[in-house]
Short mmCIF file of C-alpha atoms and ligand atoms in Angstrom, two decimals:
data_model
loop_
_atom_site.label_atom_id
_atom_site.label_comp_id
_atom_site.label_asym_id
_atom_site.label_seq_id
_atom_site.Cartn_x
_atom_site.Cartn_y
_atom_site.Cartn_z
CA MET A 497 8.78 24.69 -6.31
CA ALA A 498 7.68 21.46 -7.95
CA ALA A 499 8.54 18.35 -5.96
CA TRP A 500 10.26 16.73 -8.94
CA LEU A 501 12.53 19.73 -9.29
CA LEU A 502 13.45 19.62 -5.61
CA ALA A 503 14.25 15.95 -5.96
CA LEU A 504 16.32 16.60 -9.04
CA LEU A 505 18.30 19.36 -7.34
CA ALA A 506 18.88 17.23 -4.25
CA SER A 507 20.00 14.21 -6.27
CA SER A 508 22.40 16.30 -8.34
CA GLY A 509 24.11 17.52 -5.20
CA LEU A 510 23.05 21.12 -5.70
CA ALA A 511 20.95 21.42 -2.57
CA GLY A 512 21.61 24.71 -0.86
CA LYS A 513 24.39 25.74 -3.23
CA VAL A 514 24.59 28.08 -6.17
CA ASP A 515 24.48 26.08 -9.40
CA PRO A 516 28.18 25.95 -10.41
CA LYS A 517 27.21 26.35 -14.08
CA TYR A 518 26.07 29.90 -13.33
CA ALA A 519 28.19 30.74 -10.28
CA LEU A 520 29.76 34.19 -10.19
CA ASP A 521 31.86 35.74 -7.41
CA LEU A 522 30.74 39.22 -6.54
CA THR A 523 31.84 41.79 -3.95
CA VAL A 524 29.07 44.11 -2.85
CA TYR A 525 28.63 46.83 -0.24
CA HIS A 526 25.90 48.37 1.83
CA VAL A 527 25.61 51.08 4.43
CA HIS A 528 23.18 50.30 7.24
CA PRO A 529 22.38 50.98 10.89
CA ALA A 530 24.71 49.06 13.20
CA ASN A 531 21.87 47.12 14.77
CA VAL A 532 20.61 45.41 11.61
CA SER A 533 22.15 42.33 10.06
CA SER A 534 25.25 42.79 7.92
CA VAL A 535 24.10 39.83 5.81
CA PRO A 536 21.89 41.48 3.18
CA VAL A 537 18.72 39.43 3.51
CA ASP A 538 15.96 41.30 1.63
CA MET A 539 18.33 44.22 1.19
CA ASP A 540 19.88 46.12 -1.68
CA THR A 541 23.61 46.31 -2.16
CA GLY A 542 25.87 47.75 -4.84
CA ASP A 543 29.13 46.73 -6.39
CA LEU A 544 32.01 49.10 -5.65
CA TYR A 545 30.89 51.80 -8.08
CA GLY A 546 27.18 51.16 -7.64
CA ASP A 547 27.43 51.80 -3.90
CA LEU A 548 29.80 54.71 -4.49
CA PHE A 549 26.95 56.35 -6.44
CA PHE A 550 24.65 56.02 -3.43
CA PHE A 551 27.37 57.16 -1.06
CA LEU A 552 28.35 60.28 -3.01
CA ASP A 553 24.72 61.19 -3.57
CA GLU A 554 24.33 61.50 0.18
CA PHE A 555 26.62 64.54 0.18
CA LEU A 556 23.86 66.42 -1.65
CA LEU A 557 21.30 65.93 1.07
CA PRO A 558 22.25 69.01 3.15
CA LEU A 559 21.43 71.18 0.12
CA GLN A 560 18.37 69.27 -1.07
CA CYS A 561 16.75 68.83 2.31
CA ALA A 562 17.36 72.48 3.31
CA ASP A 563 15.77 73.81 0.11
CA PRO A 564 12.13 74.68 0.80
CA SER A 565 11.33 74.46 -2.92
CA TYR A 566 12.63 70.89 -3.08
CA PHE A 567 9.28 69.13 -3.08
CA PHE A 568 10.43 65.75 -4.33
CA ASP A 569 8.94 63.60 -1.57
CA LYS A 570 12.00 64.02 0.63
CA PHE A 571 12.15 60.27 0.96
CA GLU A 572 15.92 60.39 1.03
CA CYS A 573 15.86 63.11 3.68
CA GLN A 574 14.00 60.71 5.92
CA ASN A 575 15.65 57.47 4.84
CA PRO A 576 17.03 56.02 8.10
CA GLU A 577 19.89 54.45 6.18
CA HIS A 578 21.08 57.97 5.45
CA ARG A 579 20.87 59.23 9.01
CA LYS A 580 24.02 60.15 10.75
CA GLY A 581 24.79 58.32 13.94
CA ASP A 582 25.40 54.66 14.44
CA LEU A 583 25.91 53.67 10.82
CA VAL A 584 28.24 51.00 9.52
CA ALA A 585 29.45 49.97 6.07
CA THR A 586 29.66 46.32 5.12
CA GLN A 587 31.59 44.55 2.40
CA VAL A 588 30.07 41.20 1.42
CA HIS A 589 31.80 38.59 -0.70
CA LEU A 590 29.07 36.64 -2.42
CA GLN A 591 28.73 33.79 -4.79
CA VAL A 592 25.66 34.38 -6.92
CA ASP A 593 23.71 32.72 -9.68
CA SER A 594 24.39 34.98 -12.67
CA ARG A 595 20.86 34.57 -14.05
CA PHE A 596 19.75 37.91 -12.62
CA GLY A 597 16.18 39.08 -12.28
CA ASN A 598 14.63 42.48 -11.72
CA TYR A 599 15.91 44.82 -9.05
CA ALA A 600 13.63 45.74 -6.17
CA GLY A 601 13.73 48.72 -3.85
CA CYS A 602 14.41 47.14 -0.45
CA ASN A 603 14.21 49.51 2.49
CA LEU A 604 14.15 49.52 6.25
CA CYS A 605 10.52 49.77 7.32
CA THR A 606 9.66 52.69 9.58
CA GLY A 607 6.02 51.63 9.87
CA ILE A 608 4.97 52.63 6.35
CA ASP A 609 6.35 51.18 3.13
CA PRO A 610 8.07 54.18 1.46
CA PHE A 611 6.91 53.15 -2.03
CA THR A 612 3.51 51.53 -1.63
CA ARG A 613 2.59 53.51 1.53
CA LYS A 614 1.17 50.33 3.03
CA PRO A 615 1.85 49.50 6.68
CA CYS A 616 4.86 47.25 7.32
CA LYS A 617 6.61 45.84 10.35
CA LYS A 618 8.98 48.42 11.83
CA GLY A 619 12.60 47.35 11.82
CA THR A 620 12.22 44.76 9.06
CA TYR A 621 13.33 45.11 5.44
CA ILE A 622 10.74 45.13 2.68
CA CYS A 623 11.31 44.86 -1.05
CA ASP A 624 9.13 46.50 -3.71
CA CYS A 625 9.66 45.45 -7.29
CA MET A 626 10.82 48.48 -9.29
CA ASN A 627 8.81 47.33 -12.30
CA PHE A 628 5.64 49.32 -11.77
CA THR A 629 3.84 47.94 -14.80
CA ASP A 630 4.28 44.44 -13.45
CA PRO A 631 5.04 44.36 -9.70
CA SER A 632 5.24 40.58 -9.85
CA ALA A 633 8.20 40.79 -12.25
CA CYS A 634 10.72 40.32 -9.42
CA ASP A 635 11.30 36.61 -8.93
CA HIS A 636 12.66 36.46 -5.39
CA HIS A 637 14.42 33.18 -6.08
CA PHE A 638 16.96 35.03 -8.22
CA VAL A 639 19.19 37.97 -7.42
CA GLY A 640 17.84 41.25 -8.81
CA ARG A 641 20.18 43.55 -10.73
CA GLU A 642 20.02 47.06 -12.14
CA THR A 643 22.66 49.34 -13.60
CA VAL A 644 23.09 52.90 -12.38
CA GLN A 645 23.43 54.02 -16.01
CA LYS A 646 20.06 52.66 -17.00
CA GLN A 647 18.35 54.15 -13.98
CA PHE A 648 19.90 57.62 -13.95
CA VAL A 649 21.69 58.52 -17.14
CA HIS A 650 19.34 59.98 -19.72
CA ASN A 651 21.16 61.10 -22.83
CA VAL A 652 19.08 63.97 -24.10
CA SER A 653 19.38 64.95 -27.74
CA LYS A 654 19.63 68.62 -28.57
CA ALA A 655 16.31 68.39 -30.47
CA CYS A 656 14.59 66.95 -27.42
CA GLU A 657 16.05 69.55 -25.09
CA VAL A 658 14.93 72.35 -27.43
CA ALA A 659 11.43 70.88 -27.72
CA LEU A 660 11.15 70.66 -23.94
CA GLU A 661 12.62 74.08 -23.21
CA GLU A 662 10.63 75.89 -25.91
CA SER A 663 7.39 74.26 -24.83
CA CYS A 664 7.60 74.29 -21.05
CA HIS A 665 10.53 76.33 -19.80
CA PRO A 666 8.40 78.85 -17.84
CA TYR A 667 6.84 75.98 -15.88
CA ARG A 668 10.06 74.05 -15.42
CA THR A 669 10.04 74.29 -11.63
CA SER A 670 6.31 74.09 -11.00
CA GLN A 671 5.26 70.80 -9.49
CA PHE A 672 1.76 71.03 -10.99
CA ARG A 673 2.00 73.19 -14.09
CA CYS A 674 5.05 71.49 -15.54
CA PRO A 675 3.43 68.04 -16.01
CA ARG A 676 0.32 69.73 -17.39
CA CYS A 677 2.47 71.62 -19.88
CA LEU A 678 4.20 68.41 -20.97
CA PHE A 679 0.81 66.89 -21.57
CA GLN A 680 -0.43 69.87 -23.59
CA HIS A 681 2.66 69.85 -25.79
CA ARG A 682 3.00 66.09 -25.92
CA GLN A 683 2.76 65.89 -29.70
CA ARG A 684 5.68 68.19 -30.37
CA ILE A 685 7.73 66.77 -27.49
CA MET A 686 7.26 63.15 -28.45
CA GLU A 687 8.55 63.90 -31.94
CA SER A 688 12.02 64.47 -30.53
CA CYS A 689 12.07 62.82 -27.08
CA ASP A 690 11.61 59.35 -25.74
CA LYS A 691 9.03 59.01 -23.01
CA ALA A 692 11.45 58.42 -20.14
CA THR A 693 13.38 61.59 -20.94
CA ALA A 694 10.25 63.69 -21.32
CA MET A 695 8.96 62.38 -18.01
CA SER A 696 12.16 63.36 -16.25
CA TYR A 697 11.89 67.01 -17.27
CA CYS A 698 9.69 68.19 -14.43
CA PRO A 699 11.35 68.11 -11.01
CA GLY A 700 9.64 65.74 -8.63
CA PHE A 701 8.38 63.50 -11.39
CA ALA A 702 11.45 61.38 -11.73
CA PHE A 703 14.95 62.77 -11.79
CA PRO A 704 15.21 66.22 -13.28
CA LEU A 705 17.32 66.78 -16.33
CA CYS A 706 20.41 68.86 -15.99
CA THR A 707 20.01 72.03 -18.02
CA SER A 708 21.72 75.40 -17.62
CA ASP A 709 19.07 76.67 -15.21
CA SER A 710 18.75 73.50 -13.11
CA LYS A 711 19.56 73.47 -9.43
CA ASP A 712 23.20 72.57 -8.97
CA TYR A 713 22.29 69.59 -6.78
CA ASP A 714 19.99 68.17 -9.47
CA CYS A 715 22.82 68.29 -11.99
CA TRP A 716 25.30 66.78 -9.57
CA HIS A 717 22.83 64.03 -8.74
CA MET A 718 22.61 62.93 -12.37
CA ASN A 719 26.26 63.50 -13.01
CA ILE A 720 27.36 61.24 -10.16
CA ALA A 721 25.81 58.41 -12.15
CA ARG A 722 27.79 59.44 -15.23
CA LYS A 723 30.94 59.33 -13.14
CA THR A 724 30.47 56.08 -11.25
CA SER A 725 28.29 53.77 -13.37
CA GLY A 726 28.11 50.52 -11.38
CA ALA A 727 25.31 48.11 -10.51
CA TRP A 728 22.84 47.45 -7.73
CA TYR A 729 21.64 44.09 -6.47
CA SER A 730 18.67 42.79 -4.47
CA THR A 731 19.33 39.64 -2.49
CA PHE A 732 16.00 38.21 -1.40
CA ARG A 733 15.32 35.92 1.51
CA GLU A 734 13.76 33.30 -0.80
CA GLY A 735 16.98 32.97 -2.82
CA MET A 736 19.41 32.69 0.07
CA CYS A 737 21.53 29.54 0.26
CA ASP A 738 21.24 28.25 3.78
CA LYS A 739 21.15 24.81 5.23
CA GLY A 740 17.86 23.84 3.60
CA PRO A 741 17.68 22.02 0.28
CA GLY A 742 16.42 23.49 -2.95
CA HIS A 743 17.26 26.14 -5.49
CA CYS A 744 19.11 29.16 -4.22
CA SER A 745 20.87 32.06 -5.89
CA TRP A 746 23.22 33.68 -3.40
CA GLU A 747 25.66 32.49 -0.78
CA VAL A 748 27.70 34.60 1.61
CA LYS A 749 31.42 33.78 1.61
CA LYS A 750 32.74 36.53 3.85
CA VAL A 751 31.49 39.69 5.52
CA LYS A 752 33.42 42.66 6.86
CA THR A 753 31.89 45.63 8.62
CA ILE A 754 33.53 48.96 9.47
CA PRO A 755 32.19 52.18 11.02
CA GLU A 756 30.64 54.29 8.28
CA ARG A 757 32.31 57.38 9.73
CA CYS A 758 35.74 55.92 8.99
CA LEU A 759 34.85 55.20 5.37
CA ARG A 760 33.30 58.64 5.03
CA ASP A 761 36.31 60.46 6.50
CA ARG A 762 38.62 58.67 4.11
CA MET A 763 36.51 59.57 1.09
CA VAL A 764 36.26 63.18 2.26
CA ASN A 765 40.04 63.36 2.81
CA THR A 766 40.68 61.94 -0.64
CA VAL A 767 38.47 64.59 -2.25
CA GLU A 768 39.80 67.46 -0.10
CA GLU A 769 43.38 66.50 -0.95
CA ALA A 770 42.51 66.59 -4.65
CA GLY A 771 41.10 70.14 -4.54
CA PRO A 772 42.82 72.08 -1.75
CA GLU A 773 42.50 75.53 -3.39
CA CYS A 774 38.74 75.29 -3.46
CA PHE A 775 38.28 73.81 0.02
CA ASN A 776 40.66 76.33 1.59
CA ARG A 777 38.27 79.08 0.57
CA CYS A 778 35.50 77.48 2.67
CA GLY A 779 37.33 77.60 6.00
CA THR A 780 36.72 74.86 8.56
CA ARG A 781 35.19 71.73 7.07
CA ASN A 782 31.40 71.99 7.14
CA GLU A 783 29.76 69.24 5.13
CA SER A 784 26.45 71.14 5.23
CA SER A 785 27.64 74.41 3.79
CA HIS A 786 27.05 75.28 0.16
CA CYS A 787 30.69 76.27 -0.18
CA TRP A 788 31.97 72.89 0.96
CA VAL A 789 29.44 70.84 -1.01
CA SER A 790 30.26 72.84 -4.16
CA CYS A 791 33.95 72.16 -3.74
CA PHE A 792 33.23 68.50 -3.10
CA PHE A 793 31.28 68.00 -6.33
CA GLY A 794 33.40 70.46 -8.31
CA THR A 795 36.41 68.33 -7.42
CA VAL A 796 34.74 64.95 -7.99
CA LEU A 797 32.76 65.85 -11.13
CA GLY A 798 34.57 68.87 -12.56
CA PRO A 799 33.82 72.61 -12.73
CA GLU A 800 31.05 72.37 -15.34
CA SER A 801 29.06 69.62 -13.61
CA HIS A 802 26.78 72.03 -11.74
CA ASN A 803 25.00 73.22 -14.89
CA SER A 804 25.83 70.77 -17.66
CA THR A 805 26.45 67.09 -18.29
CA ASN A 806 30.13 67.72 -18.98
CA VAL A 807 31.64 65.52 -16.27
CA THR A 808 35.37 65.69 -15.62
CA GLY A 809 37.08 65.77 -12.19
CA LEU A 810 38.60 62.90 -10.21
CA ASP A 811 39.08 59.50 -11.80
CA ARG A 812 36.59 57.13 -10.26
CA GLU A 813 39.46 54.70 -9.67
CA ILE A 814 40.96 57.13 -7.13
CA LEU A 815 37.72 57.11 -5.17
CA GLY A 816 37.41 53.35 -5.63
CA ALA A 817 40.91 52.76 -4.27
CA SER A 818 40.22 54.90 -1.22
CA TRP A 819 36.99 52.96 -0.65
CA THR A 820 38.48 49.46 -0.90
CA LYS A 821 41.47 50.47 1.24
CA ALA A 822 39.05 51.22 4.09
CA PHE A 823 38.01 47.55 4.10
CA GLU A 824 41.55 46.16 4.23
CA GLU A 825 43.11 44.74 7.39
CA GLU A 826 43.74 47.41 10.01
CA ALA A 827 47.47 46.58 9.98
CA GLU A 828 47.51 47.31 6.25
CA GLY A 829 45.83 50.67 6.65
CA GLY A 830 42.18 49.66 6.75
CA CYS A 831 39.54 50.91 9.16
CA ARG A 832 39.00 49.29 12.54
CA GLN A 833 36.63 46.36 12.08
CA PHE A 834 33.22 46.73 13.62
CA THR A 835 32.02 43.57 15.33
CA ASP A 836 28.43 42.92 14.42
CA PRO A 837 26.55 42.00 17.58
CA LEU A 838 24.10 40.07 15.38
CA ASP A 839 26.76 37.91 13.77
CA GLU A 840 26.12 35.04 16.13
CA SER A 841 22.37 35.24 15.90
CA ILE A 842 21.46 36.29 12.39
CA VAL A 843 17.76 35.82 11.98
CA VAL A 844 16.97 34.58 8.49
C1 NAG B 1528 17.96 49.99 15.87
O1 NAG B 1528 18.14 51.19 16.60
C2 NAG B 1528 17.17 52.18 16.32
C3 NAG B 1528 17.57 53.48 16.99
O2 NAG B 1528 18.43 53.28 18.06
C4 NAG B 1528 15.82 51.67 16.79
O3 NAG B 1528 14.81 52.65 16.54
C5 NAG B 1528 15.49 50.41 16.02
O4 NAG B 1528 14.27 49.86 16.46
C6 NAG B 1528 16.59 49.38 16.17
N1 NAG B 1528 16.33 48.29 15.24
C7 NAG B 1528 16.46 47.01 15.56
C8 NAG B 1528 16.19 46.01 14.48
O5 NAG B 1528 16.79 46.65 16.67
C1 NAG B 1529 8.34 44.71 -16.42
O1 NAG B 1529 7.99 43.36 -16.44
C2 NAG B 1529 7.45 42.95 -17.68
C3 NAG B 1529 6.96 41.49 -17.51
O2 NAG B 1529 7.94 40.72 -16.87
C4 NAG B 1529 8.51 43.08 -18.76
O3 NAG B 1529 7.97 42.70 -20.00
C5 NAG B 1529 8.97 44.51 -18.82
O4 NAG B 1529 10.03 44.63 -19.74
C6 NAG B 1529 9.43 44.96 -17.46
N1 NAG B 1529 9.77 46.37 -17.50
C7 NAG B 1529 10.92 46.83 -17.00
C8 NAG B 1529 11.10 48.32 -17.08
O5 NAG B 1529 11.75 46.13 -16.48
C1 NAG B 1530 24.80 57.92 -22.92
O1 NAG B 1530 26.00 58.45 -23.47
C2 NAG B 1530 27.19 57.90 -22.90
C3 NAG B 1530 28.38 58.65 -23.44
O2 NAG B 1530 28.24 58.92 -24.82
C4 NAG B 1530 27.22 56.39 -23.24
O3 NAG B 1530 28.38 55.82 -22.69
C5 NAG B 1530 25.98 55.74 -22.65
O4 NAG B 1530 25.95 54.39 -23.00
C6 NAG B 1530 24.71 56.42 -23.13
N1 NAG B 1530 23.58 55.89 -22.36
C7 NAG B 1530 22.42 55.54 -22.90
C8 NAG B 1530 21.39 55.03 -22.00
O5 NAG B 1530 22.23 55.64 -24.10
C1 NAG B 1531 27.40 77.43 -16.17
O1 NAG B 1531 27.92 78.14 -15.06
C2 NAG B 1531 29.07 78.94 -15.37
C3 NAG B 1531 29.58 79.51 -14.07
O2 NAG B 1531 30.13 78.52 -13.29
C4 NAG B 1531 28.70 80.00 -16.37
O3 NAG B 1531 29.84 80.76 -16.71
C5 NAG B 1531 28.14 79.33 -17.62
O4 NAG B 1531 27.69 80.30 -18.52
C6 NAG B 1531 26.99 78.39 -17.27
N1 NAG B 1531 26.63 77.61 -18.44
C7 NAG B 1531 25.47 77.72 -19.03
C8 NAG B 1531 25.25 76.85 -20.23
O5 NAG B 1531 24.61 78.43 -18.60
C1 NAG B 1532 27.50 74.65 8.52
O1 NAG B 1532 26.75 75.15 7.43
C2 NAG B 1532 25.35 75.19 7.66
C3 NAG B 1532 24.67 75.61 6.35
O2 NAG B 1532 25.24 76.77 5.86
C4 NAG B 1532 25.05 76.14 8.81
O3 NAG B 1532 23.66 76.16 9.06
C5 NAG B 1532 25.80 75.65 10.04
O4 NAG B 1532 25.62 76.57 11.09
C6 NAG B 1532 27.28 75.49 9.75
N1 NAG B 1532 27.92 74.85 10.90
C7 NAG B 1532 28.99 75.36 11.49
C8 NAG B 1532 29.54 74.58 12.62
O5 NAG B 1532 29.50 76.39 11.10
C1 NAG B 1533 34.28 70.02 -20.20
O1 NAG B 1533 34.82 70.66 -19.07
C2 NAG B 1533 36.23 70.78 -19.08
C3 NAG B 1533 36.65 71.34 -17.73
O2 NAG B 1533 36.01 72.55 -17.47
C4 NAG B 1533 36.65 71.64 -20.26
O3 NAG B 1533 38.06 71.75 -20.28
C5 NAG B 1533 36.13 71.01 -21.54
O4 NAG B 1533 36.42 71.87 -22.64
C6 NAG B 1533 34.64 70.78 -21.47
N1 NAG B 1533 34.21 70.00 -22.63
C7 NAG B 1533 33.19 70.35 -23.37
C8 NAG B 1533 32.84 69.43 -24.48
O5 NAG B 1533 32.55 71.38 -23.17
#
């Protein structure tokens, strides 16, 4: 940053604080291993409904990851933030600068950057700008933001769906022949489809469209986004307001961490209570069985959500209320607070 700008910020009393002209209070959430910082430095978080999208999507993993024909890189099957075990969920009250920038995919490094495939330091968080045409488009001094709608909800016109299905239906599930078919029929397809939609037709390319012959989990995946909407945020190290002077874009007001299992059990109970007839048919709760997962998404997204974009089911506010309740004081019915061993020694 230019020295004159630093001086200006310092003299105007803004050093290390979010500029009050743009200040916005925001409550965000993230699920993470218990032994990493609850303060989201170089991490992604979501607002209530944005994180609910991520959370609900996880209930698909037993089906996706067990399907041998699911060749999408299985990144989520290996994502350590999804692993069962010692996971926690954190609610962070932030004050942010509302001049948002581009969202970045920030992930826990397991030795190899999941997007760029470059080596990275194990146990640290790394952020890759999700603008692939211009990877420098994420200015880390500002908070990145992306809506779930924009990322996942493709509204496909009937004309586009017909063009795609008539041209490439036989190759719909072929990792290699489907993209080739799209290319061969690009002229006809591009008359009725926008590029992003066309590109999402072949599974493994982006996020498959939900058509009548799609896998149920592909339809549910897209339909969760239709249900929740919400937003995701990237809070970069460079933009954090700490003791140092200079421009910053996010400040932590309060953090609360609970065991992920508690949050999960409450969400599961809320859904099971809303659809007892279906769940009763599955016997003992087994979150990996097709029966249970079908009831879960049938209840949340409605009976037609497995093969169409007709989303009904539970009001998202019911799920949202169950979620926020988990973060209330224990005496008021919230989950037991998890004490972050790193709280006293957060490395920033
Ligand atoms: C957290 O725990 C996991 C598994 O127990 C371990 O592999 C990892 O290195 C730990 N990370 C940190 C930052 O301590
Ligand atoms: C990527 O960044 C460029 C340059 O900042 C911008 O013009 C473009 O709109 C961005 N694309 C997306 C998808 O955000
Ligand atoms: C898709 O359609 C829904 C419902 O009609 C609408 O709310 C949403 O804004 C549309 N999304 C896009 C990206 O056009
Ligand atoms: C969707 O699945 C239902 C069964 O649940 C079936 O009756 C219906 O015909 C399917 N819809 C389409 C468009 O294939
Ligand atoms: C749960 O369902 C999965 C998938 O059908 C099955 O492999 C597993 O054995 C079941 N677990 C129990 C405890 O029944
Ligand atoms: C959507 O699904 C619901 C529940 O199955 C059904 O009542 C409704 O008619 C469907 N709407 C459309 C437009 O198909």
